[in-house]
Amino acid sequence: MKSKQLPTINDRYFITRKSMVNKRLRQLFTGFDSDFDTQSFDSALTYTFMQGGKRVRPLLAIAVYELYKRDLDHFIDLACALELIHTGSLMLDDLPSMDNAGYRRGVQTSHVVHGESITILASASLWVYAFDIIASIEGEPINELVRATSLHLGRQGLALGQYIDLYAEAKIKTIAQLEKSYELKTAALFQLAVRYGAYMGGASASDIEALDSFARHLGVAFQIRDDIIDATQELAESGKDAHKDEINNKPNYVSLLGISEARVQLLAHIKSAQDSLYLVKKDCRFLSQMTEQLAT
Ligand code: GRG
């Protein structure tokens, strides 16, 4: 069983770049050795990202980078770092103490296969590896990259979003609060992705501001779309447990507004994302295409 792919990624531009990301991801995990038998740890490190995934965050970062520069070889590791961060967060999110999910990307979740302790160690190792990748980049804005990564992942970003999400039933009563939580738990990584592309590409401050707004709206739209998928698609179609939010009594756009109004909100964020792109002083057609496909 394979999870449904975003139609965006069928575009030739994204297909070629997605295979570059996948190839490099495999290479990044060769050559580790140890005096001990580390088979289950090594398996947990690569298991979840090797099952597929749409690679939306690396592709977003690449499409931004290529607004400014063409030497993708110089950027590909950083794009992969985003996938390591994202995959590590999914592994943690699926744990029994968090979302308690049995399936992800069409296969059993990491903790079901490897156990909880190894999965926690592996996900933390993926995040640390991302920082190692940043540190290995030569002659580039490493300070900005490290700072942006820490800000978007930690107490003011993804981790805070996850905390609010875990206790959402008590903490989220309004759509404004829900939107804010989506900015943290989902859009923060989209915003980090565009910052990687923009910093490495040497974007102007005004382009960075517009791209940040674009990524925030795109990320919120993406999470609303995820809510709609959760409510309407079964495991065989989405590759992950269905109706999780309903089972966990978690408020989302569908439970608070119903499917058709959730869809209206999705389209509003898509439009705001597109409007932000008009402010970027480059030809943003691939970013625009990616955004457009989210509306389908
Ligand atoms: C990194 C410090 C630190 C903490 C992590 C566990 C956690 C805190 C955050 C998890 C947040 C989370 C799971 C948000 C959901 C985001 C989302 C919509 C995931 C699905 O993304 P897709 O559709 O999945 O891109 P694929 O499988 O295609 O990659």
CSV table of C-alpha atoms and ligand atoms in Angstrom, one decimal:
chain,number,residue,atom,x,y,z
A,1,MET,CA,0.0,0.0,0.0
A,2,LYS,CA,1.4,3.4,-0.9
A,3,SER,CA,0.1,6.7,0.3
A,4,LYS,CA,-1.6,9.1,-2.1
A,5,GLN,CA,0.8,11.6,-3.7
A,6,LEU,CA,0.1,15.3,-4.1
A,7,PRO,CA,-0.6,15.9,-7.8
A,8,THR,CA,1.9,18.7,-7.6
A,9,ILE,CA,4.7,16.3,-7.5
A,10,ASN,CA,3.7,14.8,-10.9
A,11,ASP,CA,5.1,17.9,-12.6
A,12,ARG,CA,8.4,17.1,-14.4
A,13,TYR,CA,10.2,19.8,-12.5
A,14,PHE,CA,9.3,18.3,-9.2
A,15,ILE,CA,9.7,14.6,-10.3
A,16,THR,CA,13.4,15.2,-11.3
A,17,ARG,CA,14.1,17.0,-8.0
A,18,LYS,CA,12.3,14.5,-5.9
A,19,SER,CA,14.5,11.7,-7.3
A,20,MET,CA,17.6,13.8,-6.5
A,21,VAL,CA,16.4,14.2,-2.9
A,22,ASN,CA,15.7,10.5,-2.6
A,23,LYS,CA,19.1,9.5,-4.0
A,24,ARG,CA,20.9,11.8,-1.7
A,25,LEU,CA,18.9,10.8,1.3
A,26,ARG,CA,20.0,7.2,0.8
A,27,GLN,CA,23.7,8.3,0.4
A,28,LEU,CA,23.6,10.3,3.6
A,29,PHE,CA,23.0,7.0,5.5
A,30,THR,CA,25.9,4.9,4.2
A,31,GLY,CA,29.2,4.5,5.8
A,32,PHE,CA,28.3,4.5,9.5
A,33,ASP,CA,30.1,1.9,11.5
A,34,SER,CA,30.3,0.8,15.1
A,35,ASP,CA,31.9,-1.7,17.4
A,36,PHE,CA,28.5,-2.9,18.4
A,37,ASP,CA,25.5,-4.5,16.8
A,38,THR,CA,23.4,-1.5,15.8
A,39,GLN,CA,21.1,-3.2,13.3
A,40,SER,CA,17.8,-2.1,14.9
A,41,PHE,CA,19.0,1.4,15.5
A,42,ASP,CA,20.3,1.8,11.9
A,43,SER,CA,17.0,0.3,10.7
A,44,ALA,CA,14.9,2.8,12.7
A,45,LEU,CA,17.0,5.7,11.4
A,46,THR,CA,16.1,5.1,7.8
A,47,TYR,CA,12.9,3.1,8.0
A,48,THR,CA,10.4,5.9,7.9
A,49,PHE,CA,11.9,8.1,5.3
A,50,MET,CA,12.7,5.1,3.0
A,51,GLN,CA,8.9,4.3,2.9
A,52,GLY,CA,8.3,7.3,0.7
A,53,GLY,CA,6.5,10.5,1.5
A,54,LYS,CA,5.8,13.4,-0.8
A,55,ARG,CA,9.1,15.3,0.1
A,56,VAL,CA,7.1,18.6,0.0
A,57,ARG,CA,9.4,20.5,2.4
A,58,PRO,CA,12.7,19.7,0.4
A,59,LEU,CA,10.9,20.5,-2.9
A,60,LEU,CA,9.6,23.7,-1.5
A,61,ALA,CA,13.1,24.7,-0.4
A,62,ILE,CA,14.6,23.7,-3.7
A,63,ALA,CA,12.0,25.7,-5.7
A,64,VAL,CA,12.8,28.8,-3.6
A,65,TYR,CA,16.6,28.3,-3.9
A,66,GLU,CA,16.3,28.0,-7.7
A,67,LEU,CA,14.6,31.4,-7.9
A,68,TYR,CA,18.1,32.7,-7.2
A,69,LYS,CA,20.7,30.1,-8.1
A,70,ARG,CA,21.1,27.1,-10.4
A,71,ASP,CA,23.8,25.0,-8.7
A,72,LEU,CA,21.4,22.6,-6.9
A,73,ASP,CA,24.3,20.2,-6.0
A,74,HIS,CA,25.3,22.8,-3.5
A,75,PHE,CA,21.9,22.9,-1.9
A,76,ILE,CA,20.6,19.3,-2.0
A,77,ASP,CA,22.0,18.3,1.4
A,78,LEU,CA,20.2,21.1,3.1
A,79,ALA,CA,17.0,20.1,1.3
A,80,CYS,CA,17.5,16.6,2.7
A,81,ALA,CA,18.0,18.0,6.2
A,82,LEU,CA,14.4,19.3,6.1
A,83,GLU,CA,13.2,15.8,5.3
A,84,LEU,CA,15.2,14.3,8.2
A,85,ILE,CA,13.7,16.9,10.6
A,86,HIS,CA,10.1,16.3,9.2
A,87,THR,CA,10.5,12.5,9.3
A,88,GLY,CA,11.9,12.6,12.9
A,89,SER,CA,8.9,14.7,14.0
A,90,LEU,CA,6.4,12.2,12.3
A,91,MET,CA,8.1,9.3,14.2
A,92,LEU,CA,7.7,11.1,17.5
A,93,ASP,CA,4.1,12.2,16.6
A,94,ASP,CA,3.1,8.6,16.0
A,95,LEU,CA,4.2,7.3,19.4
A,96,PRO,CA,1.6,5.9,21.8
A,97,SER,CA,2.1,8.9,24.2
A,98,MET,CA,1.4,11.3,21.3
A,99,ASP,CA,-0.9,10.5,18.4
A,100,ASN,CA,-0.8,6.7,18.9
A,101,ALA,CA,-0.7,5.9,15.2
A,102,GLY,CA,-0.2,2.4,13.8
A,103,TYR,CA,0.3,3.3,10.1
A,104,ARG,CA,2.3,6.0,8.3
A,105,ARG,CA,3.3,6.2,4.6
A,106,GLY,CA,1.5,3.0,3.9
A,107,VAL,CA,3.4,0.8,6.5
A,108,GLN,CA,3.4,0.2,10.2
A,109,THR,CA,4.9,3.1,12.2
A,110,SER,CA,8.4,3.0,13.5
A,111,HIS,CA,7.6,2.3,17.1
A,112,VAL,CA,5.4,-0.7,16.1
A,113,VAL,CA,8.4,-2.1,14.2
A,114,HIS,CA,11.4,-1.0,16.3
A,115,GLY,CA,9.9,-0.2,19.7
A,116,GLU,CA,9.4,3.2,21.4
A,117,SER,CA,12.9,3.7,22.9
A,118,ILE,CA,14.7,3.1,19.6
A,119,THR,CA,12.3,5.2,17.7
A,120,ILE,CA,12.8,8.2,20.1
A,121,LEU,CA,16.6,7.8,19.8
A,122,ALA,CA,16.4,7.6,16.0
A,123,SER,CA,14.1,10.6,15.6
A,124,ALA,CA,16.4,12.7,17.9
A,125,SER,CA,19.4,11.5,15.8
A,126,LEU,CA,17.7,12.6,12.6
A,127,TRP,CA,17.3,16.2,14.0
A,128,VAL,CA,20.9,16.2,15.2
A,129,TYR,CA,22.1,15.0,11.8
A,130,ALA,CA,20.2,17.9,10.2
A,131,PHE,CA,22.4,20.3,12.3
A,132,ASP,CA,25.5,18.4,11.3
A,133,ILE,CA,24.5,18.9,7.6
A,134,ILE,CA,24.1,22.6,8.2
A,135,ALA,CA,27.5,22.8,9.9
A,136,SER,CA,29.1,21.1,7.0
A,137,ILE,CA,28.1,23.7,4.5
A,138,GLU,CA,31.1,25.9,3.5
A,139,GLY,CA,31.2,29.6,3.2
A,140,GLU,CA,27.4,30.1,3.7
A,141,PRO,CA,25.1,31.8,6.2
A,142,ILE,CA,25.5,29.0,8.8
A,143,ASN,CA,24.6,31.2,11.7
A,144,GLU,CA,21.3,32.2,10.1
A,145,LEU,CA,20.5,28.6,9.1
A,146,VAL,CA,21.2,27.3,12.7
A,147,ARG,CA,19.2,30.1,14.3
A,148,ALA,CA,16.2,29.7,11.9
A,149,THR,CA,16.3,25.9,12.5
A,150,SER,CA,16.3,26.2,16.3
A,151,LEU,CA,13.6,28.9,16.2
A,152,HIS,CA,11.3,27.0,13.9
A,153,LEU,CA,11.7,23.6,15.7
A,154,GLY,CA,11.9,24.4,19.4
A,155,ARG,CA,9.9,26.1,22.1
A,156,GLN,CA,8.6,28.8,19.7
A,157,GLY,CA,7.9,26.5,16.8
A,158,LEU,CA,7.2,22.9,16.0
A,159,ALA,CA,7.6,21.6,19.6
A,160,LEU,CA,5.2,24.3,20.9
A,161,GLY,CA,2.7,23.4,18.1
A,162,GLN,CA,2.9,19.7,19.1
A,163,TYR,CA,2.3,20.6,22.8
A,164,ILE,CA,-0.8,22.6,21.9
A,165,ASP,CA,-2.0,19.9,19.6
A,166,LEU,CA,-1.6,17.2,22.3
A,167,TYR,CA,-3.9,19.2,24.7
A,168,ALA,CA,-6.0,20.7,21.9
A,169,GLU,CA,-9.3,19.6,23.4
A,170,ALA,CA,-8.7,21.9,26.4
A,171,LYS,CA,-6.6,24.6,24.6
A,172,ILE,CA,-8.4,25.2,21.3
A,173,LYS,CA,-11.8,26.7,21.3
A,174,THR,CA,-11.8,29.1,18.3
A,175,ILE,CA,-10.7,29.0,14.7
A,176,ALA,CA,-8.2,31.8,15.4
A,177,GLN,CA,-6.5,29.6,18.1
A,178,LEU,CA,-6.6,26.6,15.7
A,179,GLU,CA,-5.0,28.6,12.9
A,180,LYS,CA,-2.3,29.7,15.3
A,181,SER,CA,-1.6,26.1,16.3
A,182,TYR,CA,-1.4,25.1,12.6
A,183,GLU,CA,1.1,27.8,12.0
A,184,LEU,CA,3.3,26.2,14.7
A,185,LYS,CA,2.9,22.5,14.1
A,186,THR,CA,2.8,22.6,10.3
A,187,ALA,CA,3.6,26.0,8.7
A,188,ALA,CA,6.8,26.4,10.8
A,189,LEU,CA,8.6,23.7,8.8
A,190,PHE,CA,7.3,25.2,5.5
A,191,GLN,CA,8.7,28.6,6.7
A,192,LEU,CA,12.0,27.0,7.6
A,193,ALA,CA,12.1,25.4,4.1
A,194,VAL,CA,11.7,28.8,2.3
A,195,ARG,CA,14.3,30.4,4.6
A,196,TYR,CA,16.8,27.7,3.7
A,197,GLY,CA,16.2,28.4,0.0
A,198,ALA,CA,16.2,32.2,0.5
A,199,TYR,CA,19.3,32.4,2.7
A,200,MET,CA,21.3,30.1,0.5
A,201,GLY,CA,20.1,31.8,-2.6
A,202,GLY,CA,20.9,35.3,-1.2
A,203,ALA,CA,17.3,36.6,-1.4
A,204,SER,CA,16.6,40.2,-0.5
A,205,ALA,CA,14.9,41.1,2.8
A,206,SER,CA,11.7,42.0,1.0
A,207,ASP,CA,11.6,38.7,-0.9
A,208,ILE,CA,12.2,36.8,2.4
A,209,GLU,CA,9.3,38.6,4.0
A,210,ALA,CA,7.0,37.7,1.1
A,211,LEU,CA,8.2,34.1,1.0
A,212,ASP,CA,7.7,33.8,4.7
A,213,SER,CA,4.1,34.9,4.4
A,214,PHE,CA,3.6,32.6,1.4
A,215,ALA,CA,4.9,29.6,3.4
A,216,ARG,CA,2.8,30.4,6.4
A,217,HIS,CA,-0.4,30.4,4.4
A,218,LEU,CA,0.7,27.4,2.4
A,219,GLY,CA,1.5,25.5,5.6
A,220,VAL,CA,-1.9,26.3,7.2
A,221,ALA,CA,-3.6,25.3,3.9
A,222,PHE,CA,-1.6,22.0,3.9
A,223,GLN,CA,-2.8,21.2,7.5
A,224,ILE,CA,-6.4,22.0,6.6
A,225,ARG,CA,-6.1,19.6,3.7
A,226,ASP,CA,-4.6,17.0,6.1
A,227,ASP,CA,-7.7,17.5,8.3
A,228,ILE,CA,-10.0,16.9,5.2
A,229,ILE,CA,-7.9,13.8,4.3
A,230,ASP,CA,-8.2,12.5,7.9
A,231,ALA,CA,-11.9,12.9,7.8
A,232,THR,CA,-12.6,11.5,4.3
A,233,GLN,CA,-10.0,9.0,3.3
A,234,GLU,CA,-9.4,5.5,4.7
A,235,LEU,CA,-6.0,3.9,5.4
A,236,ALA,CA,-5.8,2.2,2.0
A,237,GLU,CA,-6.0,5.6,0.3
A,238,SER,CA,-4.0,7.9,2.6
A,239,GLY,CA,-1.5,5.4,3.9
A,240,LYS,CA,-2.1,6.5,7.4
A,241,ASP,CA,-4.6,5.8,10.2
A,242,ALA,CA,-8.0,7.3,9.3
A,243,HIS,CA,-10.2,9.5,11.5
A,244,LYS,CA,-7.4,10.0,14.1
A,245,ASP,CA,-8.7,13.4,15.1
A,246,GLU,CA,-12.2,12.2,15.7
A,247,ILE,CA,-10.9,9.2,17.6
A,248,ASN,CA,-8.6,11.4,19.7
A,249,ASN,CA,-11.4,14.0,20.2
A,250,LYS,CA,-9.1,16.6,18.7
A,251,PRO,CA,-10.6,19.8,17.3
A,252,ASN,CA,-9.7,20.5,13.7
A,253,TYR,CA,-11.1,22.6,10.8
A,254,VAL,CA,-13.5,19.8,9.8
A,255,SER,CA,-14.8,19.2,13.3
A,256,LEU,CA,-15.2,22.9,14.1
A,257,LEU,CA,-16.5,24.1,10.7
A,258,GLY,CA,-17.7,21.0,8.7
A,259,ILE,CA,-16.1,19.8,5.4
A,260,SER,CA,-17.4,22.5,3.1
A,261,GLU,CA,-16.4,25.5,5.2
A,262,ALA,CA,-13.1,23.8,5.9
A,263,ARG,CA,-12.6,23.7,2.1
A,264,VAL,CA,-13.6,27.4,1.9
A,265,GLN,CA,-10.9,28.2,4.5
A,266,LEU,CA,-8.4,26.0,2.6
A,267,LEU,CA,-9.0,28.0,-0.6
A,268,ALA,CA,-8.7,31.3,1.3
A,269,HIS,CA,-5.2,30.4,2.5
A,270,ILE,CA,-4.3,29.1,-1.0
A,271,LYS,CA,-5.3,32.5,-2.3
A,272,SER,CA,-3.3,34.4,0.4
A,273,ALA,CA,-0.3,32.2,-0.4
A,274,GLN,CA,-0.6,33.1,-4.1
A,275,ASP,CA,-1.0,36.8,-3.3
A,276,SER,CA,2.2,36.7,-1.2
A,277,LEU,CA,4.1,35.2,-4.2
A,278,TYR,CA,3.2,38.2,-6.4
A,279,LEU,CA,5.3,40.3,-4.0
A,280,VAL,CA,8.4,38.2,-4.7
A,281,LYS,CA,10.5,39.8,-7.4
A,282,LYS,CA,11.2,36.5,-9.3
A,283,ASP,CA,9.4,34.2,-11.6
A,284,CYS,CA,7.6,32.0,-9.0
A,285,ARG,CA,5.7,29.7,-11.4
A,286,PHE,CA,6.8,26.4,-9.8
A,287,LEU,CA,5.9,27.6,-6.3
A,288,SER,CA,2.6,28.8,-7.7
A,289,GLN,CA,1.9,25.4,-9.3
A,290,MET,CA,2.7,23.6,-6.1
A,291,THR,CA,0.3,25.9,-4.3
A,292,GLU,CA,-2.4,25.5,-6.9
A,293,GLN,CA,-2.3,21.7,-6.7
A,294,LEU,CA,-3.0,21.9,-3.0
A,295,ALA,CA,-6.5,23.2,-3.8
A,296,THR,CA,-7.5,20.1,-5.6
B,1,GRG,C1,11.6,18.7,16.4
B,1,GRG,C2,11.9,19.6,18.7
B,1,GRG,C3,11.1,18.9,17.7
B,1,GRG,C4,9.9,18.5,18.1
B,1,GRG,C5,9.0,17.7,17.3
B,1,GRG,C6,6.4,15.7,17.3
B,1,GRG,C7,6.6,17.1,17.0
B,1,GRG,C8,7.5,17.9,17.8
B,1,GRG,C9,5.9,17.7,16.0
B,1,GRG,C10,5.0,16.9,15.0
B,1,GRG,C11,4.2,17.9,14.3
B,1,GRG,C12,3.3,17.2,13.2
B,1,GRG,C13,3.3,15.7,13.1
B,1,GRG,C14,2.6,18.0,12.4
B,1,GRG,C15,1.8,17.4,11.2
B,1,GRG,C16,2.4,17.9,9.9
B,1,GRG,C17,1.8,17.1,8.8
B,1,GRG,C18,0.7,17.7,8.0
B,1,GRG,C19,2.4,16.0,8.4
B,1,GRG,C20,2.1,15.2,7.2
B,1,GRG,O1,3.0,15.7,6.2
B,1,GRG,P1,3.0,15.2,4.7
B,1,GRG,O2,1.6,15.1,4.2
B,1,GRG,O3,3.5,13.7,5.0
B,1,GRG,O4,4.0,16.0,3.9
B,1,GRG,P2,4.5,12.9,4.0
B,1,GRG,O5,4.4,11.5,4.6
B,1,GRG,O6,4.1,13.0,2.6
B,1,GRG,O7,5.9,13.4,4.3
